[in-house]
Amino acid sequence: MWRGIIAEYSRYLPVTKDTPIITLQEGNTPLIPIGEAIGLDFPVYAKYEGLNPTGSFKDRGMTMAVSKAMEEGVNAVICASTGNTSASAAAYAAKAGLPCFVLIPEGATAVGKLSQALIHGAKVIAVKGNFDAALRIVRDLATQKGITLVNSLNPYRIEGQKTAAFEICDQLGHVPSHLCIPVGNAGNITAYWQGFQEYLNAGISNSLPVMLGFQAEGAAPIVYNRPIEKPETVATAIRIGNPASWEKALAARDESKGSILAITDEEILAAYRLLASKAGLFCEPASAASVAGLIEMNSSGYFQGKHNVSVVCILTGHGLKDPDNAFEQAPEVITAPPDYAVIQEIVMEG
Ligand code: F0G
């Protein structure tokens, strides 16, 4: 039985036999071939992180952050969040029996994520401001004794999230040539790069992928090399104007000879619909940025003449997190009377 990322990868993690492991058996998410479905003629895989216990990759980091918080004997955990971090923090805090406080940008968090934070018993504070403003407040608050910050500034979050890179190498049997990943606060690209490097240094793998990060056009501070005061995008998970791990994302980009590029909301939504309708994979819009970016780079000729290409796209969160977007992007429900002939006609028309 899969025991969760801490037990499975403990030799790569800062835990001891005295660390109380708070787990929901996160990790072990599937790597699903999608190349043909999205119209590309080289191997492409989706790492479907939406299948983690709370529906996003955050669980890998949160099992570490909350376990270490318990080991240190803290009184509460706190985070700022565009939604997924808060859902994950709330669930792991509930399991640990710890109070959890979350700050979210008012009106800009997908409804599924908000419902999770609430049902798990977190105190949810909606601030009239964006994620960046909320993060500034919790960073200061977490200097108070006994309150631990569980945003990705917490180094244990990165430690846990790097295990996704290990899994990709283990599942694929080799290192992918390219990794496509959405970038928001930039913790996850940092974690993957660390994970791939650690597997190389441990002698388990023998190469490193090129890291291709994607930000939404209206929230692309790293791409444009300046903080964005009022970030805007349909992909609310990555609606971030001043990422905390900015420098580390640049290091991942430059050391891997990769890029961090902007992708429009239209491109994100096109990839979101394509994944759902052709690959059978329902992810949230921010996650589709990885596939949108790959499609765009392929169209621009980036992969031409490259040999042994194999790409992994990270689908960071489940589509059910954000049902409002699905309804907006999908065809309407057909209403009909309970009448055989009427319904037969609809079905026969296809
Ligand atoms: N995809 C999803 C679904 C996310 O929720 C996030 C970040 C990202 C991608 C970007 O990852 O921040 O490590 O670069 N969500 C955070 C949150 C900010 O509060 O849930 P990142």
Short mmCIF file of C-alpha atoms in Angstrom, two decimals, residues 33-46 270-276 278-281 290-292 294-295 298 311 313:
data_model
loop_
_atom_site.label_atom_id
_atom_site.label_comp_id
_atom_site.label_asym_id
_atom_site.label_seq_id
_atom_site.Cartn_x
_atom_site.Cartn_y
_atom_site.Cartn_z
CA PRO A 33 0.08 9.88 -22.03
CA ILE A 34 -1.66 12.83 -23.77
CA GLY A 35 0.47 13.56 -26.83
CA GLU A 36 -1.94 12.20 -29.41
CA ALA A 37 -4.99 13.73 -27.72
CA ILE A 38 -3.50 17.22 -27.87
CA GLY A 39 -2.23 16.77 -31.43
CA LEU A 40 1.52 16.40 -30.85
CA ASP A 41 3.63 13.68 -32.44
CA PHE A 42 6.14 13.17 -29.63
CA PRO A 43 5.62 11.61 -26.18
CA VAL A 44 3.80 13.96 -23.81
CA TYR A 45 2.57 12.96 -20.34
CA ALA A 46 0.32 14.70 -17.87
CA ALA A 270 -8.37 26.45 -25.19
CA ALA A 271 -5.97 23.95 -23.58
CA TYR A 272 -8.42 23.50 -20.68
CA ARG A 273 -11.23 22.55 -23.08
CA LEU A 274 -8.91 20.39 -25.20
CA LEU A 275 -7.71 18.36 -22.20
CA ALA A 276 -11.28 17.80 -21.02
CA LYS A 278 -9.96 15.02 -26.05
CA ALA A 279 -7.87 13.56 -23.23
CA GLY A 280 -10.67 13.06 -20.69
CA LEU A 281 -8.71 15.07 -18.14
CA SER A 290 1.37 24.01 -18.76
CA VAL A 291 -0.29 22.38 -21.78
CA ALA A 292 -1.15 25.71 -23.40
CA LEU A 294 3.66 23.42 -24.64
CA ILE A 295 1.26 23.80 -27.59
CA ASN A 298 5.56 23.59 -30.42
CA VAL A 311 7.62 16.15 -22.18
CA CYS A 313 3.14 18.69 -18.19
#
